[in-house]
mmCIF file of C-alpha atoms in Angstrom:
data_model
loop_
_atom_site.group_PDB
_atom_site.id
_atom_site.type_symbol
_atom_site.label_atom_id
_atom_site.label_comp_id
_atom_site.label_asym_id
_atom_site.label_seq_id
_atom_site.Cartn_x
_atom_site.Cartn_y
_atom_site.Cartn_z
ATOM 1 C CA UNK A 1 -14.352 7.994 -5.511
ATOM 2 C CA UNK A 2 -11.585 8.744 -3.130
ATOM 3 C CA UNK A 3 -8.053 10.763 -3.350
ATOM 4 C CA UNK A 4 -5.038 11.150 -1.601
ATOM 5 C CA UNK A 5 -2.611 13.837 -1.968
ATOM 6 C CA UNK A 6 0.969 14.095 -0.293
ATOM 7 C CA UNK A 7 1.977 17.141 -0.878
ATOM 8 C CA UNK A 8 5.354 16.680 -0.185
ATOM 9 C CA UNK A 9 7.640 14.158 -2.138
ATOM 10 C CA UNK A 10 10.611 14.513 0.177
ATOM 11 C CA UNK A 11 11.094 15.691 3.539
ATOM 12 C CA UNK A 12 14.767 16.059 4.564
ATOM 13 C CA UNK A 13 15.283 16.337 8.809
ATOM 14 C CA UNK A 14 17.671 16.453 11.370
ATOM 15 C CA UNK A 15 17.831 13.762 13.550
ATOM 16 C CA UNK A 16 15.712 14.504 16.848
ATOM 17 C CA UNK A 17 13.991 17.328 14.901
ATOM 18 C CA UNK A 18 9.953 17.257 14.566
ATOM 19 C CA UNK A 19 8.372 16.412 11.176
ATOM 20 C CA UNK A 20 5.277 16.532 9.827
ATOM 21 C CA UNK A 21 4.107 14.856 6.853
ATOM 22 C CA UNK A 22 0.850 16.475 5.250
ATOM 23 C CA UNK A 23 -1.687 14.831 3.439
ATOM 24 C CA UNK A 24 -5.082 15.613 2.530
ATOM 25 C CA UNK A 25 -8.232 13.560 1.362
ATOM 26 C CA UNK A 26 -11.013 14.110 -1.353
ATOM 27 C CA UNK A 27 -14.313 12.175 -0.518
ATOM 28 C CA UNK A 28 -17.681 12.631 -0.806
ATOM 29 C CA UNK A 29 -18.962 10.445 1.692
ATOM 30 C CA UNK A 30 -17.529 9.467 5.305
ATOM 31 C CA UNK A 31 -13.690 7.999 5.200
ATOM 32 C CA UNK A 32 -11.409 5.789 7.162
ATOM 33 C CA UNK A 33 -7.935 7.288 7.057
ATOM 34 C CA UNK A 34 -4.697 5.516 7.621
ATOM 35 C CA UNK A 35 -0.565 5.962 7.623
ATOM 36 C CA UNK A 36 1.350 3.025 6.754
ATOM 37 C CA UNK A 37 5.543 2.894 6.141
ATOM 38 C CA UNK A 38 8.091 1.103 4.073
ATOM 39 C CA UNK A 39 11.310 0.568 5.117
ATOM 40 C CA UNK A 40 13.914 -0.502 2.113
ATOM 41 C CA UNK A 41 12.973 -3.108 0.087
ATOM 42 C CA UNK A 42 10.564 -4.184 2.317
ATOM 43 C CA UNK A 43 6.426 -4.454 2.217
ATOM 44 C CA UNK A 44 4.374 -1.862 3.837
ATOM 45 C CA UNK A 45 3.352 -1.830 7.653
ATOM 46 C CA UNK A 46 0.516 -0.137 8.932
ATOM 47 C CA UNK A 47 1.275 2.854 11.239
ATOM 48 C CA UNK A 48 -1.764 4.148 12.620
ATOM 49 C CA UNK A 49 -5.799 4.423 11.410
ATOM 50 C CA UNK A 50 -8.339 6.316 12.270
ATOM 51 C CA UNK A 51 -11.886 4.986 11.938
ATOM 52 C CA UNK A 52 -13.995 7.143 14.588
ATOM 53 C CA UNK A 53 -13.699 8.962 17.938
ATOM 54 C CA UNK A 54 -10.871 11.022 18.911
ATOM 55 C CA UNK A 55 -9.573 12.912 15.819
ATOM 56 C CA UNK A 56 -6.172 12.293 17.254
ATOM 57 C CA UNK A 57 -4.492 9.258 16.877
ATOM 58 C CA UNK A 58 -1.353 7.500 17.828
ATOM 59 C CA UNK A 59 0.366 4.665 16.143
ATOM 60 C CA UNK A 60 3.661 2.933 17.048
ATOM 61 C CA UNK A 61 7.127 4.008 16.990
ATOM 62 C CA UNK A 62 6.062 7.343 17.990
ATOM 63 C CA UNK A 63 4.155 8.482 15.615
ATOM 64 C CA UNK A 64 0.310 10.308 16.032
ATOM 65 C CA UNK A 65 -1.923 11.859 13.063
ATOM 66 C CA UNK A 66 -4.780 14.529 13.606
ATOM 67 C CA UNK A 67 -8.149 13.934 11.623
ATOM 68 C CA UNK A 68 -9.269 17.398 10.338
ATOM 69 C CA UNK A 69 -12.731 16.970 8.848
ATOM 70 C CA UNK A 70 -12.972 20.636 7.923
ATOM 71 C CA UNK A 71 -9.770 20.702 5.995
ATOM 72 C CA UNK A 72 -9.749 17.229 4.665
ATOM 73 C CA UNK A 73 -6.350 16.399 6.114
ATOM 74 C CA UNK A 74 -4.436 13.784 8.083
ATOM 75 C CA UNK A 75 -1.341 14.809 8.846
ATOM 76 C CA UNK A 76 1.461 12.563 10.307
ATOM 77 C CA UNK A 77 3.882 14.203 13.391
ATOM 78 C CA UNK A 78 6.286 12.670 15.244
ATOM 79 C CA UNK A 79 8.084 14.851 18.099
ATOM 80 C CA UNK A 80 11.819 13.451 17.702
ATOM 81 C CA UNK A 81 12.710 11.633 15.175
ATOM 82 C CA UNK A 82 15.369 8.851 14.740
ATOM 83 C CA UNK A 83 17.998 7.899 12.223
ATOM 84 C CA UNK A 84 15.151 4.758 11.500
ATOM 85 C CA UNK A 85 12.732 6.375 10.819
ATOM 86 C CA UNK A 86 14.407 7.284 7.354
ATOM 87 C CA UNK A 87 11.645 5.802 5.148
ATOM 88 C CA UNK A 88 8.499 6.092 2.496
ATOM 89 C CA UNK A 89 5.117 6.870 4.804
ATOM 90 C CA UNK A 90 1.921 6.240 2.444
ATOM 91 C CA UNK A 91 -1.077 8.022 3.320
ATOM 92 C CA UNK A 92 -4.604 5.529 2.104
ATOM 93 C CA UNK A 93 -8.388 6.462 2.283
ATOM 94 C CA UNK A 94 -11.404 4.137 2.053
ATOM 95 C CA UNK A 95 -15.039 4.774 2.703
ATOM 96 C CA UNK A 96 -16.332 3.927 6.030
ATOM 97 C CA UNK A 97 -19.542 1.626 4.097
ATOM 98 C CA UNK A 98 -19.106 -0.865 1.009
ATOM 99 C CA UNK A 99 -16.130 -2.443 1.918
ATOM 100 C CA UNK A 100 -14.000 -0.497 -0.776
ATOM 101 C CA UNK A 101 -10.374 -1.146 -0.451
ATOM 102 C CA UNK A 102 -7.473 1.460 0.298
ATOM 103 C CA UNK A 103 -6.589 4.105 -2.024
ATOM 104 C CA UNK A 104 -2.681 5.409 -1.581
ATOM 105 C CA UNK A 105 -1.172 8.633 -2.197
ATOM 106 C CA UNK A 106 1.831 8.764 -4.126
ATOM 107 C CA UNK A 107 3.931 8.456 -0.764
ATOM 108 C CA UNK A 108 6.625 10.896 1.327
ATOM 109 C CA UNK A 109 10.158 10.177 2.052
ATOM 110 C CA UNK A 110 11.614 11.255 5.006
ATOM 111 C CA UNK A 111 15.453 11.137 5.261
ATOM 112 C CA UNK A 112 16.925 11.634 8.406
ATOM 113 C CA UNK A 113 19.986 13.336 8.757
ATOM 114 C CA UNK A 114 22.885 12.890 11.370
ATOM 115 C CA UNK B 1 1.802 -16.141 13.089
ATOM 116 C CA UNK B 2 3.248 -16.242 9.380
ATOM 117 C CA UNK B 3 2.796 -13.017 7.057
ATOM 118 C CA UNK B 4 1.667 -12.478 3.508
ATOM 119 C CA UNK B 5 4.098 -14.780 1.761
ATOM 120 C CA UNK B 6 4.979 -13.884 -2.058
ATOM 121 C CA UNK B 7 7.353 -15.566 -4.319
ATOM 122 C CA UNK B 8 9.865 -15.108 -6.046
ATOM 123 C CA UNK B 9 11.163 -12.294 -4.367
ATOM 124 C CA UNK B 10 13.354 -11.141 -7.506
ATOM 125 C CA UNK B 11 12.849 -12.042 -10.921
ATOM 126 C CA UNK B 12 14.210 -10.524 -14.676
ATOM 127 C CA UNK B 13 13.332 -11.576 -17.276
ATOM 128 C CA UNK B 14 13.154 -11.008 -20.997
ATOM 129 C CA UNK B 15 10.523 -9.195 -22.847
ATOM 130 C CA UNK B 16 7.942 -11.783 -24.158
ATOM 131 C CA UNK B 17 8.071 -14.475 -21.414
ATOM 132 C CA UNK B 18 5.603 -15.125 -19.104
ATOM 133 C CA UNK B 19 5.772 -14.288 -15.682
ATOM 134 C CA UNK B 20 4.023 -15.740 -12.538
ATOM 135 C CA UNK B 21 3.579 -14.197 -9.021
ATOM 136 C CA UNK B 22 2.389 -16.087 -5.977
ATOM 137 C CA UNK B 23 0.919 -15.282 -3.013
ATOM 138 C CA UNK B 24 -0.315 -17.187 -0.085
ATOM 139 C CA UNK B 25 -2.378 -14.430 2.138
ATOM 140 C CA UNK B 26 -2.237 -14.984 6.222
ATOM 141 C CA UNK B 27 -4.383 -17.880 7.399
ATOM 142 C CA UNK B 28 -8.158 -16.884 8.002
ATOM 143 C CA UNK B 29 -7.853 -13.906 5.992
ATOM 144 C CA UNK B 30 -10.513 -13.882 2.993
ATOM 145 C CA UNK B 31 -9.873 -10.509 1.150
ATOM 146 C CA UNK B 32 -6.700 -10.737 -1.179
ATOM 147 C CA UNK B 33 -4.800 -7.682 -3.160
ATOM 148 C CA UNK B 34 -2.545 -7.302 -5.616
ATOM 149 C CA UNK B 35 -1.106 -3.768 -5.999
ATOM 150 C CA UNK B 36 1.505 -2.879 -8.328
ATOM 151 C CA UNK B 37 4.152 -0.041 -7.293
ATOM 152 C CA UNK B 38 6.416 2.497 -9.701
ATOM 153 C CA UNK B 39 8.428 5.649 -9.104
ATOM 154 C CA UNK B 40 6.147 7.401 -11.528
ATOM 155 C CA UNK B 41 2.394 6.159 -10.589
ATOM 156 C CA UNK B 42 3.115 4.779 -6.436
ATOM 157 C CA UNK B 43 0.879 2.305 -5.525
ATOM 158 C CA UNK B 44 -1.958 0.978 -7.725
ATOM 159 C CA UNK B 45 -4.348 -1.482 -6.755
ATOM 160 C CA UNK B 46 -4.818 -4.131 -9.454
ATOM 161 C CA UNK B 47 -7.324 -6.938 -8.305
ATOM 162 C CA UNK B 48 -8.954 -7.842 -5.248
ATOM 163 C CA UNK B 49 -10.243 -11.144 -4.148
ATOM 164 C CA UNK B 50 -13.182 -11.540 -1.447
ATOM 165 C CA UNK B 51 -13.937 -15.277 -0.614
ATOM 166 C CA UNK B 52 -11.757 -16.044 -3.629
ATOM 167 C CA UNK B 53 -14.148 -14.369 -5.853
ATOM 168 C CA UNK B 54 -12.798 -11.184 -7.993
ATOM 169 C CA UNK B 55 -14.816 -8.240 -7.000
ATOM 170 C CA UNK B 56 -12.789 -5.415 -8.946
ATOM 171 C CA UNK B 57 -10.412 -6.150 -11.662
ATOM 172 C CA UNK B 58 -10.745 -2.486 -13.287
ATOM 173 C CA UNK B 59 -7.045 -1.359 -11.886
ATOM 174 C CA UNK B 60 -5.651 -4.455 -14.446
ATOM 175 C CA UNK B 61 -3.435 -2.747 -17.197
ATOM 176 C CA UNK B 62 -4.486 -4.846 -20.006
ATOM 177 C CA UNK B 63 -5.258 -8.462 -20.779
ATOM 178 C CA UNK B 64 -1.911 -9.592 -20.845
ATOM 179 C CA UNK B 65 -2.984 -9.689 -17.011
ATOM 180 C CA UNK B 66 -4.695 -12.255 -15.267
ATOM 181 C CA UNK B 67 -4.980 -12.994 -11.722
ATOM 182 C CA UNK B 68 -6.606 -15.817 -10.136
ATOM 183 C CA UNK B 69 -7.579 -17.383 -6.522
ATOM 184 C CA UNK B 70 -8.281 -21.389 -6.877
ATOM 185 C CA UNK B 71 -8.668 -21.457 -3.109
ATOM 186 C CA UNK B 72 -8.395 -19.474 0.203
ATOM 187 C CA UNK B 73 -4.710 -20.102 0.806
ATOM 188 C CA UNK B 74 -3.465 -18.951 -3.014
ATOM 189 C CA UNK B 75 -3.251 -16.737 -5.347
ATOM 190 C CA UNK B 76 -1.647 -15.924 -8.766
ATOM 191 C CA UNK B 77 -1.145 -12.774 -10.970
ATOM 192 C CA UNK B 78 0.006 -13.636 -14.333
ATOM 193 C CA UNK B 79 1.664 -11.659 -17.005
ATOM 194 C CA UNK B 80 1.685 -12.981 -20.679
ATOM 195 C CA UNK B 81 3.687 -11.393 -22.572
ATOM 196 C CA UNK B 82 5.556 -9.639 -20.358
ATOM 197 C CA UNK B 83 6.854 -6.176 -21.539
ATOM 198 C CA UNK B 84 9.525 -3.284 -20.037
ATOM 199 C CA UNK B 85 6.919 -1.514 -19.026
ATOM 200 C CA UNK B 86 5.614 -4.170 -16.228
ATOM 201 C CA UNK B 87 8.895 -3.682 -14.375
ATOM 202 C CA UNK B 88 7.160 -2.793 -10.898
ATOM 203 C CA UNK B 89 7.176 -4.200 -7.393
ATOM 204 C CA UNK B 90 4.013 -6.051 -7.291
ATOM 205 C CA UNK B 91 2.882 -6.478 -3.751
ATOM 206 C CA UNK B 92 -0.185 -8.794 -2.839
ATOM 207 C CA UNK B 93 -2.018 -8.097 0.910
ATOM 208 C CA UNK B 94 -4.751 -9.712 2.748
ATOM 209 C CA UNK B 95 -7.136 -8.659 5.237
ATOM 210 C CA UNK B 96 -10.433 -10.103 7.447
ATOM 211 C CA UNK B 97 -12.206 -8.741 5.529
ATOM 212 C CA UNK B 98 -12.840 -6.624 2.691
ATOM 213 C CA UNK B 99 -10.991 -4.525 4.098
ATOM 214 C CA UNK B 100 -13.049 -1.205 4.903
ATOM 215 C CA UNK B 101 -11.931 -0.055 8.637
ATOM 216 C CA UNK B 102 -9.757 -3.390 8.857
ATOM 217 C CA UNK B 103 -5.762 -3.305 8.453
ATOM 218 C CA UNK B 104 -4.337 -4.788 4.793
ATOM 219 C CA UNK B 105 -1.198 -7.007 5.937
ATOM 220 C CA UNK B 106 1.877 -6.488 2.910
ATOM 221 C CA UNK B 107 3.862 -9.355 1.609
ATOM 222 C CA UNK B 108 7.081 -7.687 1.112
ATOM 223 C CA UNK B 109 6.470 -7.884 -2.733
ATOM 224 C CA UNK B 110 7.860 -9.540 -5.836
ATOM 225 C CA UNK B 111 10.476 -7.530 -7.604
ATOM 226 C CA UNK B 112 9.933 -7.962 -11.172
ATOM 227 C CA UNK B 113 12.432 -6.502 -14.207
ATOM 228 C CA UNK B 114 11.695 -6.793 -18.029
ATOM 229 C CA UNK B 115 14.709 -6.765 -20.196
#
């Protein structure tokens, strides 16, 4: 089975400040990773995914994640961030094979501050 | 194109009554979730649908849970009795397909309180 951990619950930052929001993966076979964000009160959206190739991806509004195979991590960085960004970002995991749906981690929120 | 539509957006009601979710996934789409979200356990997956078929019902809670797909265009998840406990957001998605590699599309979820 698969496993997401956040391991950060809240990340406070300044607007125009960098962020990163960490999360790793436990799998023992081959994974698709993927970001997705929810705004208030709303559903989620997907960010970005990474299925194969370059270990760097880049998603909309900004944001780009790094596949790390040895450390079992996909971390989510955005350069700048903006007063809208303030939301929850969900880290998921599937296998590549079996058609297994997503598994979520428990989810970060970034607040942006003024 | 039109999203994942759920309804009712908002319900309460009181323990013992039960409660009804909808969910109509995005044309052409033939894999259907329902997850269920809380502050203390995030985002569970309950049931998903391929083809209108269930393939994995193990995330249910308990059998006062039922969820059901009479076609390609609709879906139900049913609580009966509802209890205090089941106060969640319960969000269905969709996808191509079963959704390995492929993006799950939201609804923006049904906001359910037991009183």
């Amino acid at each position: 089975a698969q496993s997401v951990t956040q391991l950060d619950s809240q990340v406070p930052v300044f607007e125009e400040a960098p962020v990163e929001l960490r999360c790793n993966y436990s799998s023992s076979v081959s994974v698709y990773l993927f970001w997705y964000v929810q705004y208030p009160n709303q559903g989620l959206q997907l960010l970005l995914k990474y299925l194969s190739g370059s270990t760097l991806v880049k998603g909309i509004n900004g944001f780009e994640a790094e596949f790390n195979k040895s450390q079992t991590s996909f971390h989510l960085r955005k350069p700048s961030v903006h007063i809208s960004d303030t939301a929850e970002y969900f880290c998921a995991v599937c296998r590549n094979s079996g058609n297994t749906p997503l598994v979520f981690g428990k989810g970060t929120r970034l607040s942006v501050i003024a | 194109d039109a999203g994942v539509i759920q309804s009712p957006r908002h319900e309460v009601t009181e323990m013992g009554q039960e409660v009804t979710l909808r969910c109509k996934p995005i044309s052409g789409h033939n894999s259907l979730f329902w997850y269920r979200q809380t502050m203390m356990r995030g985002l569970e997956l309950l049931i998903y649908f391929n083809n209108n078929v269930p393939i994995d019902d193990s995330g249910m809670p308990e059998d006062r849970f039922s969820a059901k797909m009479p076609n390609a265009s609709f879906s139900t998840l049913k609580i009966q009795p509802s209890e205090p406990r089941d106060s969640a957001v319960y969000f269905c998605a969709s996808s191509p397909n079963r959704g390995s590699g492929n993006t799950i599309y939201f609804g923006e979820g049904s906001w359910l309180t037991v009183v």
